[in-house]
Each structure stands twice: as structure tokens, then as C-alpha cells.
């Protein structure tokens, strides 16, 4: 959102832009630009370099947070449905990676402002003219303020990362417990199936060594089973032959009709 001054904040804003795909870059000591790479471009001028950098830092952190929220929105909706699933593990890792990205952004800002502050301090040490000393002291003061802002942002990002790590630690514990319970249930199922298989195998062996007589008095031995197998094969061949005969009969009738009725 963009206002001419602080007094306009109580009224309707002059425009808005999505931070998810926004491009933020500085123009001079007091001016920076926010654009979406297309139709929207806002040129914003602060009252000082410190205020400009404060806004740029806040917007960059808000942009990183907006990207993280958009990427994790769908995962949060499916968190309960995918408990203990690989998707949830991926969501945990991605969340920590996003937090690490915020830390890296803050670290880059700190490195940038620290280098600028170091240059100003070096120039101040080598300056001997009183007028230059006053101006350099002002620059050092401003850049030290920028370094302080970046340091505070870094501390905030570290606190958020620590909180996320602790929260996800409890989730990891729950996921590990869920995996352990699943493994235990699977082991119990395998043991039960093994016991059932052993019982069935023992019953089959006992049945194989004991002759079984039906009410006709026939002994169901291997030879009789072979005879039944041959009979079933013969029945199958006969059915197949019967089907072929029917097809041949239909074709023969068709050919006969074609010959008699050209």
C-alpha cells in the first residue's frame, strides 16, 4: 500500500501490490521501487536513508514470509489427512528450509551493512579536516543504525527458526511414534500369518498321509486324482470342440445360403 504521508493512513490507500512476486530495489539514498515486473510500479521516497532501509528490510522479510505462506498453504490444509505420510515429512523439511532462507536473507543484509559501516569507519579514521569529520560522523551514525536494523531482523529470524524447529521437533516425535506403531502392527500381522500358514501346512501333511474314503468306497489316491485331471481336460477339449463346431455350422449355413441366393 502507498500513502503520501502518515496522515493518509486513516483513508483509502493509493494502491496495493502482491509481495509474493514483487521486485524491490533501491534507486538512491532515500528512494526505492516496488514493482511486479508488469503493470504495477511504485516509486517510494523516504525522509532519510535509515527510513528507506528500514522499509526495504521489512518488505523483503514480508516477501519471504508471503512466499513461504503460499507454498505451505495447501500442505497445512492436508496436514491432518497426511499424518505420518511422506508428504508431511516433506512439508516439515520445506518449512525449515524456508526459515533458513529467511536467515540467509538477513545474513546477506547484515554483511552488506557491515561492509558499508566498515568503509565509513575507515574513511573517518583517515579524515583530518573538521568539516569532513562531521559529515563522516553523520554517515557512520546512519550506517550503524542500518546495521542495527538488520541485526534486529536477524535476531527475529533466528527466534522464528528456533520456534519452528521446536514445534517441528514435537511433530517429528509424533511421526516417529506413528511409524513405530505401524511397524509393530505389521510385525504382528506377519507373525499371525506365519502361524496360520504353519497350521495349514501341518493339516495338509496329516491329510496327505491318511487315506480318505468317500461313500462309494473309492480311495482318493494320486492315481485317481490323475484320472480326474484327465477327465476334466477331456471335458474342456470337448467343450472347445463343440464351440468350434457351432461356429463351423454357422459359417456353413451362411455359405450355403450365399450359394443358393446370390
mmCIF file of C-alpha atoms in Angstrom:
data_model
loop_
_atom_site.group_PDB
_atom_site.id
_atom_site.type_symbol
_atom_site.label_atom_id
_atom_site.label_comp_id
_atom_site.label_asym_id
_atom_site.label_seq_id
_atom_site.Cartn_x
_atom_site.Cartn_y
_atom_site.Cartn_z
ATOM 1 C CA UNK A 1 0.000 0.000 0.000
ATOM 2 C CA UNK A 2 1.156 3.537 -0.708
ATOM 3 C CA UNK A 3 0.342 6.814 1.029
ATOM 4 C CA UNK A 4 1.692 10.321 0.602
ATOM 5 C CA UNK A 5 2.272 10.689 4.327
ATOM 6 C CA UNK A 6 1.359 9.107 7.658
ATOM 7 C CA UNK A 7 -1.804 11.192 7.948
ATOM 8 C CA UNK A 8 -3.284 9.442 4.878
ATOM 9 C CA UNK A 9 -3.130 6.031 6.530
ATOM 10 C CA UNK A 10 -6.607 6.583 8.008
ATOM 11 C CA UNK A 11 -8.052 6.941 4.468
ATOM 12 C CA UNK A 12 -8.194 4.707 1.413
ATOM 13 C CA UNK A 13 -4.794 3.620 0.161
ATOM 14 C CA UNK A 14 -3.491 4.788 -3.227
ATOM 15 C CA UNK A 15 -2.642 1.297 -4.430
ATOM 16 C CA UNK A 16 -1.592 -2.221 -3.482
ATOM 17 C CA UNK A 17 0.760 -4.883 -4.805
ATOM 18 C CA UNK A 18 1.311 -8.552 -4.037
ATOM 19 C CA UNK A 19 4.602 -9.125 -2.265
ATOM 20 C CA UNK A 20 4.770 -12.740 -3.459
ATOM 21 C CA UNK A 21 6.198 -11.755 -6.844
ATOM 22 C CA UNK A 22 7.291 -8.196 -6.083
ATOM 23 C CA UNK A 23 10.706 -6.827 -7.094
ATOM 24 C CA UNK A 24 12.275 -4.465 -4.550
ATOM 25 C CA UNK A 25 15.354 -2.368 -5.339
ATOM 26 C CA UNK A 26 16.823 0.943 -4.235
ATOM 27 C CA UNK A 27 17.320 3.952 -6.512
ATOM 28 C CA UNK A 28 19.225 6.414 -4.342
ATOM 29 C CA UNK A 29 19.802 7.176 -0.675
ATOM 30 C CA UNK A 30 16.116 7.844 0.028
ATOM 31 C CA UNK A 31 14.161 6.267 -2.844
ATOM 32 C CA UNK A 32 13.259 2.663 -3.584
ATOM 33 C CA UNK A 33 10.994 0.993 -6.128
ATOM 34 C CA UNK A 34 8.492 -1.869 -5.782
ATOM 35 C CA UNK A 35 7.144 -3.482 -8.951
ATOM 36 C CA UNK A 36 5.569 -6.724 -10.066
ATOM 37 C CA UNK A 37 7.525 -6.814 -13.310
ATOM 38 C CA UNK A 38 4.422 -5.812 -15.258
ATOM 39 C CA UNK A 39 1.859 -3.052 -14.911
ATOM 40 C CA UNK A 40 2.372 -2.002 -11.281
ATOM 41 C CA UNK A 41 5.377 0.073 -10.231
ATOM 42 C CA UNK A 42 5.560 2.185 -7.059
ATOM 43 C CA UNK A 43 8.322 4.748 -6.523
ATOM 44 C CA UNK A 44 8.581 5.439 -2.798
ATOM 45 C CA UNK A 45 10.724 8.131 -1.227
ATOM 46 C CA UNK A 46 11.633 8.082 2.452
ATOM 47 C CA UNK A 47 12.729 11.006 4.575
ATOM 48 C CA UNK A 48 16.204 9.525 5.151
ATOM 49 C CA UNK A 49 18.408 6.608 4.219
ATOM 50 C CA UNK A 50 17.700 4.959 7.555
ATOM 51 C CA UNK A 51 13.934 5.081 6.997
ATOM 52 C CA UNK A 52 14.334 3.812 3.435
ATOM 53 C CA UNK A 53 16.426 0.847 4.529
ATOM 54 C CA UNK A 54 14.022 0.112 7.355
ATOM 55 C CA UNK A 55 11.197 -0.164 4.821
ATOM 56 C CA UNK A 56 13.270 -2.222 2.380
ATOM 57 C CA UNK A 57 14.278 -4.672 5.110
ATOM 58 C CA UNK A 58 10.697 -5.027 6.357
ATOM 59 C CA UNK A 59 9.376 -5.540 2.817
ATOM 60 C CA UNK A 60 11.996 -8.158 1.963
ATOM 61 C CA UNK A 61 11.168 -10.126 5.108
ATOM 62 C CA UNK A 62 7.428 -9.787 4.388
ATOM 63 C CA UNK A 63 8.035 -11.016 0.823
ATOM 64 C CA UNK A 64 9.896 -14.094 2.081
ATOM 65 C CA UNK A 65 7.058 -14.782 4.529
ATOM 66 C CA UNK A 66 4.415 -14.376 1.787
ATOM 67 C CA UNK A 67 6.244 -16.867 -0.433
ATOM 68 C CA UNK A 68 6.538 -19.315 2.439
ATOM 69 C CA UNK A 69 2.854 -18.989 3.346
ATOM 70 C CA UNK A 70 1.712 -19.501 -0.242
ATOM 71 C CA UNK A 71 3.857 -22.620 -0.664
ATOM 72 C CA UNK A 72 2.737 -24.173 2.606
ATOM 73 C CA UNK A 73 -0.968 -23.249 2.409
ATOM 74 C CA UNK A 74 -2.019 -26.477 0.713
ATOM 75 C CA UNK A 75 0.189 -28.572 2.990
ATOM 76 C CA UNK A 76 -1.444 -27.064 6.074
ATOM 77 C CA UNK A 77 -4.908 -27.957 4.732
ATOM 78 C CA UNK A 78 -3.864 -31.594 4.262
ATOM 79 C CA UNK A 79 -1.804 -31.933 7.439
ATOM 80 C CA UNK A 80 -4.433 -33.989 9.272
ATOM 81 C CA UNK A 81 -5.139 -36.221 6.269
ATOM 82 C CA UNK A 82 -1.466 -36.970 5.619
ATOM 83 C CA UNK A 83 -0.356 -37.602 9.212
ATOM 84 C CA UNK A 84 2.775 -39.697 9.142
ATOM 85 C CA UNK A 85 2.929 -39.658 5.338
ATOM 86 C CA UNK A 86 5.972 -38.752 3.222
ATOM 87 C CA UNK A 87 4.175 -35.545 2.214
ATOM 88 C CA UNK A 88 4.183 -34.379 5.830
ATOM 89 C CA UNK A 89 7.878 -35.156 6.165
ATOM 90 C CA UNK A 90 8.489 -33.092 3.020
ATOM 91 C CA UNK A 91 6.417 -30.251 4.482
ATOM 92 C CA UNK A 92 8.495 -30.235 7.672
ATOM 93 C CA UNK A 93 11.749 -30.125 5.738
ATOM 94 C CA UNK A 94 10.432 -27.414 3.406
ATOM 95 C CA UNK A 95 9.316 -25.276 6.351
ATOM 96 C CA UNK A 96 12.768 -25.446 7.906
ATOM 97 C CA UNK A 97 14.349 -24.658 4.549
ATOM 98 C CA UNK A 98 12.158 -21.561 4.249
ATOM 99 C CA UNK A 99 13.238 -20.443 7.709
ATOM 100 C CA UNK A 100 16.844 -20.980 6.720
ATOM 101 C CA UNK A 101 16.169 -18.859 3.638
ATOM 102 C CA UNK A 102 14.982 -16.033 5.890
ATOM 103 C CA UNK A 103 18.141 -16.367 7.956
ATOM 104 C CA UNK A 104 20.247 -16.229 4.796
ATOM 105 C CA UNK A 105 18.447 -13.076 3.654
ATOM 106 C CA UNK A 106 19.103 -11.399 6.998
ATOM 107 C CA UNK A 107 22.718 -12.552 6.939
ATOM 108 C CA UNK A 108 23.188 -11.001 3.493
ATOM 109 C CA UNK A 109 21.730 -7.711 4.724
ATOM 110 C CA UNK A 110 23.988 -7.734 7.776
ATOM 111 C CA UNK A 111 27.026 -8.425 5.617
ATOM 112 C CA UNK A 112 26.101 -5.602 3.263
ATOM 113 C CA UNK A 113 25.577 -3.037 6.032
ATOM 114 C CA UNK A 114 28.607 -4.236 7.973
ATOM 115 C CA UNK A 115 30.830 -3.690 4.927
ATOM 116 C CA UNK A 116 29.389 -0.201 4.386
ATOM 117 C CA UNK A 117 29.862 0.657 8.059
ATOM 118 C CA UNK A 118 33.435 -0.609 7.979
ATOM 119 C CA UNK A 119 34.226 1.578 4.960
ATOM 120 C CA UNK A 120 32.758 4.623 6.673
ATOM 121 C CA UNK A 121 34.776 3.971 9.833
ATOM 122 C CA UNK A 122 37.955 3.598 7.796
ATOM 123 C CA UNK A 123 37.273 6.870 5.979
ATOM 124 C CA UNK A 124 36.539 8.574 9.289
ATOM 125 C CA UNK A 125 39.856 7.407 10.733
ATOM 126 C CA UNK A 126 41.799 8.753 7.749
ATOM 127 C CA UNK A 127 39.977 12.127 7.631
ATOM 128 C CA UNK A 128 41.705 15.074 9.292
ATOM 129 C CA UNK A 129 39.567 18.028 8.169
ATOM 130 C CA UNK A 130 36.926 19.094 10.719
ATOM 131 C CA UNK A 131 34.182 19.562 8.112
ATOM 132 C CA UNK A 132 34.752 16.115 6.675
ATOM 133 C CA UNK A 133 34.847 14.626 10.159
ATOM 134 C CA UNK A 134 31.363 15.950 10.933
ATOM 135 C CA UNK A 135 29.875 14.685 7.674
ATOM 136 C CA UNK A 136 31.607 11.316 8.001
ATOM 137 C CA UNK A 137 30.412 11.000 11.590
ATOM 138 C CA UNK A 138 26.850 11.522 10.385
ATOM 139 C CA UNK A 139 27.293 8.836 7.728
ATOM 140 C CA UNK A 140 28.762 6.452 10.302
ATOM 141 C CA UNK A 141 25.808 7.089 12.589
ATOM 142 C CA UNK A 142 23.290 6.378 9.810
ATOM 143 C CA UNK A 143 25.039 3.210 8.669
ATOM 144 C CA UNK A 144 25.372 1.956 12.218
ATOM 145 C CA UNK A 145 21.612 2.420 12.550
ATOM 146 C CA UNK A 146 21.086 0.396 9.375
ATOM 147 C CA UNK A 147 23.353 -2.312 10.761
ATOM 148 C CA UNK A 148 21.306 -2.316 13.963
ATOM 149 C CA UNK A 149 18.058 -2.714 11.995
ATOM 150 C CA UNK A 150 19.493 -5.640 10.049
ATOM 151 C CA UNK A 151 20.785 -7.195 13.271
ATOM 152 C CA UNK A 152 17.355 -6.944 14.884
ATOM 153 C CA UNK A 153 15.810 -8.582 11.824
ATOM 154 C CA UNK A 154 18.410 -11.344 12.069
ATOM 155 C CA UNK A 155 17.593 -11.916 15.735
ATOM 156 C CA UNK A 156 13.888 -12.103 14.911
ATOM 157 C CA UNK A 157 14.527 -14.612 12.114
ATOM 158 C CA UNK A 158 16.669 -16.715 14.458
ATOM 159 C CA UNK A 159 13.891 -16.694 17.048
ATOM 160 C CA UNK A 160 11.329 -17.790 14.442
ATOM 161 C CA UNK A 161 13.635 -20.559 13.223
ATOM 162 C CA UNK A 162 14.153 -21.800 16.774
ATOM 163 C CA UNK A 163 10.412 -21.772 17.440
ATOM 164 C CA UNK A 164 9.749 -23.655 14.203
ATOM 165 C CA UNK A 165 12.438 -26.219 14.993
ATOM 166 C CA UNK A 166 10.956 -26.828 18.441
ATOM 167 C CA UNK A 167 7.432 -27.133 17.044
ATOM 168 C CA UNK A 168 8.542 -29.488 14.305
ATOM 169 C CA UNK A 169 10.523 -31.479 16.863
ATOM 170 C CA UNK A 170 7.283 -32.457 18.579
ATOM 171 C CA UNK A 171 5.803 -33.307 15.185
ATOM 172 C CA UNK A 172 8.816 -35.493 14.364
ATOM 173 C CA UNK A 173 8.334 -37.319 17.651
ATOM 174 C CA UNK A 174 4.696 -37.949 16.778
ATOM 175 C CA UNK A 175 5.602 -39.123 13.275
ATOM 176 C CA UNK A 176 8.269 -41.482 14.595
ATOM 177 C CA UNK A 177 5.799 -42.892 17.108
ATOM 178 C CA UNK A 178 3.270 -43.395 14.305
ATOM 179 C CA UNK A 179 5.862 -45.213 12.172
ATOM 180 C CA UNK A 180 6.865 -47.381 15.130
ATOM 181 C CA UNK A 181 3.241 -48.371 15.775
ATOM 182 C CA UNK A 182 2.710 -49.209 12.109
ATOM 183 C CA UNK A 183 5.835 -51.352 12.082
ATOM 184 C CA UNK A 184 4.687 -53.172 15.216
ATOM 185 C CA UNK A 185 1.243 -53.863 13.729
ATOM 186 C CA UNK A 186 2.841 -55.129 10.528
ATOM 187 C CA UNK A 187 5.115 -57.427 12.512
ATOM 188 C CA UNK A 188 2.133 -58.831 14.420
ATOM 189 C CA UNK A 189 0.274 -59.436 11.150
ATOM 190 C CA UNK A 190 3.273 -61.267 9.684
ATOM 191 C CA UNK A 191 3.581 -63.437 12.792
ATOM 192 C CA UNK A 192 -0.138 -64.267 12.693
ATOM 193 C CA UNK A 193 0.049 -65.198 9.019
ATOM 194 C CA UNK A 194 3.110 -67.359 9.699
ATOM 195 C CA UNK A 195 1.258 -69.224 12.447
ATOM 196 C CA UNK A 196 -1.769 -69.761 10.213
ATOM 197 C CA UNK A 197 0.471 -70.997 7.418
ATOM 198 C CA UNK A 198 2.169 -73.464 9.773
ATOM 199 C CA UNK A 199 -1.206 -74.805 10.921
ATOM 200 C CA UNK A 200 -2.452 -75.185 7.353
ATOM 201 C CA UNK A 201 0.758 -76.903 6.307
ATOM 202 C CA UNK A 202 0.529 -79.339 9.237
ATOM 203 C CA UNK A 203 -3.102 -80.106 8.419
ATOM 204 C CA UNK A 204 -2.246 -80.672 4.754
ATOM 205 C CA UNK A 205 0.582 -83.051 5.644
ATOM 206 C CA UNK A 206 -1.659 -85.017 8.007
ATOM 207 C CA UNK A 207 -4.343 -85.232 5.333
ATOM 208 C CA UNK A 208 -1.842 -86.421 2.704
ATOM 209 C CA UNK A 209 -0.680 -89.377 4.837
ATOM 210 C CA UNK A 210 -4.234 -90.535 5.703
ATOM 211 C CA UNK A 211 -6.443 -92.268 3.084
ATOM 212 C CA UNK A 212 -9.851 -90.664 2.690
ATOM 213 C CA UNK A 213 -12.836 -92.867 1.712
ATOM 214 C CA UNK A 214 -15.980 -91.427 0.181
ATOM 215 C CA UNK A 215 -19.374 -93.048 0.471
ATOM 216 C CA UNK A 216 -18.694 -95.214 -2.638
ATOM 217 C CA UNK A 217 -15.618 -96.700 -1.038
ATOM 218 C CA UNK A 218 -13.133 -95.314 -3.541
ATOM 219 C CA UNK A 219 -9.678 -94.437 -2.314
ATOM 220 C CA UNK A 220 -8.626 -90.936 -3.341
ATOM 221 C CA UNK A 221 -5.026 -91.574 -4.135
ATOM 222 C CA UNK A 222 -2.675 -89.978 -6.635
ATOM 223 C CA UNK A 223 -3.815 -92.245 -9.467
ATOM 224 C CA UNK A 224 -7.478 -91.350 -9.041
ATOM 225 C CA UNK A 225 -6.602 -87.625 -8.872
ATOM 226 C CA UNK A 226 -4.726 -88.064 -12.147
ATOM 227 C CA UNK A 227 -7.780 -89.723 -13.687
ATOM 228 C CA UNK A 228 -9.958 -86.791 -12.602
ATOM 229 C CA UNK A 229 -7.469 -84.367 -14.088
ATOM 230 C CA UNK A 230 -7.542 -86.232 -17.423
ATOM 231 C CA UNK A 231 -11.349 -86.282 -17.362
ATOM 232 C CA UNK A 232 -11.513 -82.528 -16.768
ATOM 233 C CA UNK A 233 -9.079 -81.943 -19.604
ATOM 234 C CA UNK A 234 -11.230 -84.113 -21.862
ATOM 235 C CA UNK A 235 -14.340 -82.163 -20.884
ATOM 236 C CA UNK A 236 -12.543 -78.903 -21.625
ATOM 237 C CA UNK A 237 -11.397 -80.157 -25.045
ATOM 238 C CA UNK A 238 -14.907 -81.399 -25.822
ATOM 239 C CA UNK A 239 -16.442 -78.025 -24.931
ATOM 240 C CA UNK A 240 -13.889 -76.238 -27.064
ATOM 241 C CA UNK A 241 -14.584 -78.649 -29.948
ATOM 242 C CA UNK A 242 -18.327 -78.088 -29.538
ATOM 243 C CA UNK A 243 -17.839 -74.325 -29.793
ATOM 244 C CA UNK A 244 -15.762 -74.750 -32.956
ATOM 245 C CA UNK A 245 -18.434 -76.991 -34.440
ATOM 246 C CA UNK A 246 -21.113 -74.404 -33.787
ATOM 247 C CA UNK A 247 -19.008 -71.706 -35.427
ATOM 248 C CA UNK A 248 -18.356 -74.004 -38.405
ATOM 249 C CA UNK A 249 -22.085 -74.803 -38.658
ATOM 250 C CA UNK A 250 -22.982 -71.110 -38.722
ATOM 251 C CA UNK A 251 -20.369 -70.394 -41.371
ATOM 252 C CA UNK A 252 -21.521 -73.393 -43.440
ATOM 253 C CA UNK A 253 -25.143 -72.235 -43.346
ATOM 254 C CA UNK A 254 -24.086 -68.760 -44.361
ATOM 255 C CA UNK A 255 -22.046 -70.079 -47.294
ATOM 256 C CA UNK A 256 -24.906 -72.346 -48.347
ATOM 257 C CA UNK A 257 -27.369 -69.500 -48.293
ATOM 258 C CA UNK A 258 -24.953 -67.376 -50.275
ATOM 259 C CA UNK A 259 -24.629 -70.079 -52.913
ATOM 260 C CA UNK A 260 -28.368 -70.631 -53.251
ATOM 261 C CA UNK A 261 -29.261 -66.923 -53.122
ATOM 262 C CA UNK A 262 -26.615 -64.979 -54.998
#
